[in-house]
Amino acid sequence: MVLTKEFVEGIRAITKELGIVLIFDETCTLRAGYHGMQGIYGVRPDLTVMGKIIGGGVLIGAVGGSKEVMEVLENKVALSGTHHGHLMAAMAGIATLKQLDEAAFEKLNGQASRIKNEINSWAIENEIPFSYYGEHSILGYAFTDNVDRKINTIRDYWGNTNGNAMQIYALEMAVRGYYPVVRGQIALTLPMTDENITGFIETSKELITEIYK
């Protein structure tokens, strides 16, 4: 699910007015663009939590923010963790981030848009209640209760989706060489080619047809 720009701007305005620290969890959404979702929204939080993609496949986490907040953390808050300063994670992260330039994000987001648009158009044309939703290179998917169902909130997801069908889709796609997350999510990576995306789309159509029919 993707929050609207107006909602995020409103939260930023309220937190500033009340003196509340605004924290963005960009553990997953950092891959949305060169500056993460905050760059897309045009809203700067006080702290940002990061992980996953910045480790290049190795476990890592990070937090960063404004000078005002970080100075408080440095002087008054004890920070510790199992992977602090882990050399392998740091080196893998540096190598990964060097590859993630603006062209890389444009490629990933373009491939994700192709998956969403082609599968959704096909599903609507064939009156199949299945859709991909979300933005950028992390997408959600769901078998829903009707063809026109939109997934905009967690309530939409839990109240109107077929969990059994989604599990079958994920497991059968894995048998065919693609690995969506069972809970209804996919994430793209730079090595994926246009041919890989075509294969994913066509395999999805075949499998969704089998499940639905």
Tab-separated table of C-alpha atoms in Angstrom:
chain	number	residue	atom	x	y	z
A	1	MET	CA	0.000	0.000	0.000
A	2	VAL	CA	1.225	3.505	-0.848
A	3	LEU	CA	0.233	6.506	1.266
A	4	THR	CA	-0.957	9.595	-0.584
A	5	LYS	CA	1.380	12.571	-0.799
A	6	GLU	CA	-1.238	14.765	0.869
A	7	PHE	CA	-1.459	12.423	3.877
A	8	VAL	CA	2.310	12.358	4.370
A	9	GLU	CA	2.543	16.142	4.013
A	10	GLY	CA	-0.205	16.460	6.608
A	11	ILE	CA	1.619	14.210	9.078
A	12	ARG	CA	4.796	16.275	8.590
A	13	ALA	CA	2.902	19.501	9.266
A	14	ILE	CA	1.266	18.134	12.432
A	15	THR	CA	4.506	16.725	13.867
A	16	LYS	CA	6.299	20.009	13.273
A	17	GLU	CA	3.503	21.955	14.916
A	18	LEU	CA	3.479	19.691	17.998
A	19	GLY	CA	7.238	19.164	18.233
A	20	ILE	CA	7.004	15.413	17.532
A	21	VAL	CA	9.899	13.525	15.928
A	22	LEU	CA	8.790	12.135	12.564
A	23	ILE	CA	10.365	8.767	11.703
A	24	PHE	CA	10.152	7.116	8.280
A	25	ASP	CA	10.705	3.366	8.118
A	26	GLU	CA	12.306	3.000	4.682
A	27	THR	CA	13.500	-0.567	5.256
A	28	CYS	CA	11.551	-1.679	2.180
A	29	THR	CA	10.662	1.588	0.469
A	30	LEU	CA	14.199	2.920	0.078
A	31	ARG	CA	14.269	1.020	-3.208
A	32	ALA	CA	11.421	3.178	-4.551
A	33	GLY	CA	13.800	5.849	-5.805
A	34	TYR	CA	17.254	7.374	-5.487
A	35	HIS	CA	16.123	9.244	-2.351
A	36	GLY	CA	13.588	6.665	-1.187
A	37	MET	CA	9.899	7.422	-0.730
A	38	GLN	CA	10.711	10.640	1.129
A	39	GLY	CA	12.265	11.955	-2.066
A	40	ILE	CA	9.147	11.018	-4.022
A	41	TYR	CA	6.874	12.623	-1.426
A	42	GLY	CA	9.133	15.659	-1.085
A	43	VAL	CA	8.887	15.308	2.715
A	44	ARG	CA	11.956	15.117	4.953
A	45	PRO	CA	11.542	13.201	8.230
A	46	ASP	CA	13.602	13.742	11.361
A	47	LEU	CA	14.872	10.160	11.340
A	48	THR	CA	15.036	7.449	8.679
A	49	VAL	CA	15.342	3.734	9.396
A	50	MET	CA	16.949	1.694	6.610
A	51	GLY	CA	17.844	-1.912	5.887
A	52	LYS	CA	17.592	-4.780	3.390
A	53	ILE	CA	18.731	-3.218	0.107
A	54	ILE	CA	21.584	-1.250	1.670
A	55	GLY	CA	23.262	-4.521	2.707
A	56	GLY	CA	23.486	-6.075	-0.744
A	57	GLY	CA	22.024	-9.331	0.535
A	58	VAL	CA	23.885	-9.273	3.856
A	59	LEU	CA	22.142	-8.459	7.143
A	60	ILE	CA	22.454	-4.785	8.004
A	61	GLY	CA	20.451	-1.888	9.396
A	62	ALA	CA	21.015	1.834	9.629
A	63	VAL	CA	19.438	4.979	11.000
A	64	GLY	CA	20.108	8.548	9.995
A	65	GLY	CA	18.502	11.917	10.426
A	66	SER	CA	18.789	15.584	11.133
A	67	LYS	CA	21.795	16.960	12.984
A	68	GLU	CA	19.548	18.080	15.835
A	69	VAL	CA	18.159	14.594	16.463
A	70	MET	CA	21.360	12.669	15.804
A	71	GLU	CA	23.269	14.806	18.318
A	72	VAL	CA	20.761	13.786	20.988
A	73	LEU	CA	21.228	10.119	20.119
A	74	GLU	CA	25.009	10.433	20.178
A	75	ASN	CA	25.176	12.021	23.578
A	76	LYS	CA	22.257	10.539	25.497
A	77	VAL	CA	21.153	7.234	23.941
A	78	ALA	CA	23.059	3.955	24.071
A	79	LEU	CA	23.129	2.184	20.692
A	80	SER	CA	24.173	-1.446	20.345
A	81	GLY	CA	23.536	-4.323	17.973
A	82	THR	CA	24.796	-7.682	16.781
A	83	HIS	CA	25.865	-6.441	13.362
A	84	HIS	CA	27.335	-3.054	14.266
A	85	GLY	CA	30.357	-2.315	12.137
A	86	HIS	CA	30.260	-5.748	10.467
A	87	LEU	CA	32.897	-5.528	7.734
A	88	MET	CA	31.234	-7.900	5.258
A	89	ALA	CA	27.879	-6.137	5.530
A	90	ALA	CA	29.506	-2.724	5.154
A	91	MET	CA	31.488	-3.751	2.064
A	92	ALA	CA	28.477	-5.470	0.456
A	93	GLY	CA	26.379	-2.397	1.153
A	94	ILE	CA	28.923	-0.017	-0.373
A	95	ALA	CA	29.190	-2.171	-3.511
A	96	THR	CA	25.408	-2.316	-3.842
A	97	LEU	CA	24.826	1.385	-3.332
A	98	LYS	CA	27.412	2.189	-6.013
A	99	GLN	CA	25.220	0.297	-8.493
A	100	LEU	CA	22.001	1.994	-7.449
A	101	ASP	CA	22.187	5.189	-9.456
A	102	GLU	CA	19.151	6.986	-10.843
A	103	ALA	CA	19.243	4.908	-14.049
A	104	ALA	CA	19.040	1.725	-11.979
A	105	PHE	CA	15.916	2.919	-10.172
A	106	GLU	CA	14.361	3.989	-13.472
A	107	LYS	CA	14.943	0.485	-14.869
A	108	LEU	CA	13.507	-1.287	-11.807
A	109	ASN	CA	10.467	0.953	-11.573
A	110	GLY	CA	9.809	0.628	-15.306
A	111	GLN	CA	9.874	-3.160	-15.086
A	112	ALA	CA	7.520	-3.098	-12.092
A	113	SER	CA	5.085	-0.829	-13.952
A	114	ARG	CA	5.127	-3.215	-16.885
A	115	ILE	CA	4.248	-6.192	-14.642
A	116	LYS	CA	1.410	-4.311	-12.958
A	117	ASN	CA	-0.058	-2.788	-16.098
A	118	GLU	CA	0.110	-5.886	-18.310
A	119	ILE	CA	-1.217	-8.362	-15.752
A	120	ASN	CA	-3.948	-6.035	-14.490
A	121	SER	CA	-5.156	-5.197	-18.002
A	122	TRP	CA	-5.236	-8.894	-18.870
A	123	ALA	CA	-7.087	-9.782	-15.647
A	124	ILE	CA	-9.748	-7.110	-16.205
A	125	GLU	CA	-10.203	-8.175	-19.838
A	126	ASN	CA	-10.726	-11.775	-18.740
A	127	GLU	CA	-12.834	-10.840	-15.698
A	128	ILE	CA	-10.409	-12.467	-13.263
A	129	PRO	CA	-10.346	-10.952	-9.734
A	130	PHE	CA	-6.571	-10.718	-9.460
A	131	SER	CA	-4.367	-7.648	-9.424
A	132	TYR	CA	-0.935	-6.257	-8.748
A	133	TYR	CA	-0.954	-3.018	-6.768
A	134	GLY	CA	1.477	-0.502	-5.300
A	135	GLU	CA	4.197	1.577	-6.887
A	136	HIS	CA	7.870	1.267	-7.768
A	137	SER	CA	9.916	-1.949	-7.633
A	138	ILE	CA	8.052	-3.520	-4.703
A	139	LEU	CA	4.548	-4.620	-5.654
A	140	GLY	CA	1.740	-6.407	-3.863
A	141	TYR	CA	-0.546	-8.964	-5.480
A	142	ALA	CA	-3.884	-10.466	-4.495
A	143	PHE	CA	-6.777	-12.620	-5.550
A	144	THR	CA	-9.710	-10.454	-4.524
A	145	ASP	CA	-13.467	-10.748	-4.113
A	146	ASN	CA	-14.254	-8.934	-7.367
A	147	VAL	CA	-12.545	-7.620	-10.478
A	148	ASP	CA	-12.891	-3.959	-9.511
A	149	ARG	CA	-11.496	-4.307	-5.979
A	150	LYS	CA	-8.789	-1.754	-5.143
A	151	ILE	CA	-6.200	-2.500	-2.453
A	152	ASN	CA	-5.398	0.826	-0.806
A	153	THR	CA	-5.199	-0.103	2.872
A	154	ILE	CA	-4.401	-3.055	5.131
A	155	ARG	CA	-8.146	-3.311	5.800
A	156	ASP	CA	-8.752	-3.755	2.064
A	157	TYR	CA	-6.110	-6.474	1.962
A	158	TRP	CA	-7.239	-8.563	4.935
A	159	GLY	CA	-10.949	-8.181	4.271
A	160	ASN	CA	-11.148	-8.825	0.541
A	161	THR	CA	-8.422	-11.263	-0.512
A	162	ASN	CA	-8.248	-15.030	-0.986
A	163	GLY	CA	-5.277	-16.224	1.064
A	164	ASN	CA	-5.418	-19.815	-0.163
A	165	ALA	CA	-5.275	-18.794	-3.818
A	166	MET	CA	-2.401	-16.417	-3.101
A	167	GLN	CA	-0.449	-19.170	-1.365
A	168	ILE	CA	-0.970	-21.528	-4.294
A	169	TYR	CA	0.165	-18.799	-6.695
A	170	ALA	CA	3.348	-18.128	-4.712
A	171	LEU	CA	4.296	-21.781	-4.331
A	172	GLU	CA	3.520	-22.742	-7.918
A	173	MET	CA	5.409	-19.717	-9.255
A	174	ALA	CA	8.409	-20.876	-7.192
A	175	VAL	CA	8.194	-24.311	-8.851
A	176	ARG	CA	8.387	-22.497	-12.187
A	177	GLY	CA	11.463	-20.496	-11.187
A	178	TYR	CA	9.956	-17.275	-9.804
A	179	TYR	CA	9.804	-16.417	-6.118
A	180	PRO	CA	6.983	-14.121	-4.962
A	181	VAL	CA	6.458	-13.821	-1.223
A	182	VAL	CA	3.530	-15.919	0.005
A	183	ARG	CA	1.962	-12.981	1.865
A	184	GLY	CA	1.503	-11.171	-1.460
A	185	GLN	CA	4.636	-9.283	-2.479
A	186	ILE	CA	7.359	-9.225	-5.112
A	187	ALA	CA	10.585	-7.223	-5.351
A	188	LEU	CA	12.706	-6.781	-8.472
A	189	THR	CA	16.496	-6.768	-8.741
A	190	LEU	CA	18.939	-5.212	-11.196
A	191	PRO	CA	20.099	-8.467	-12.871
A	192	MET	CA	16.548	-9.079	-14.137
A	193	THR	CA	16.248	-8.582	-17.886
A	194	ASP	CA	13.242	-7.659	-20.012
A	195	GLU	CA	13.094	-11.347	-20.980
A	196	ASN	CA	12.840	-12.278	-17.292
A	197	ILE	CA	9.957	-9.845	-16.896
A	198	THR	CA	8.203	-11.272	-19.958
A	199	GLY	CA	8.612	-14.778	-18.557
A	200	PHE	CA	7.209	-13.690	-15.205
A	201	ILE	CA	4.169	-12.054	-16.800
A	202	GLU	CA	3.354	-14.967	-19.106
A	203	THR	CA	3.887	-17.564	-16.371
A	204	SER	CA	1.663	-15.548	-14.042
A	205	LYS	CA	-1.124	-15.424	-16.612
A	206	GLU	CA	-1.001	-19.188	-17.170
A	207	LEU	CA	-0.999	-19.982	-13.465
A	208	ILE	CA	-3.656	-17.439	-12.506
A	209	THR	CA	-5.912	-18.894	-15.205
A	210	GLU	CA	-5.411	-22.407	-13.785
A	211	ILE	CA	-6.163	-21.252	-10.238
A	212	TYR	CA	-9.179	-19.159	-11.160
A	213	LYS	CA	-10.786	-21.616	-13.544
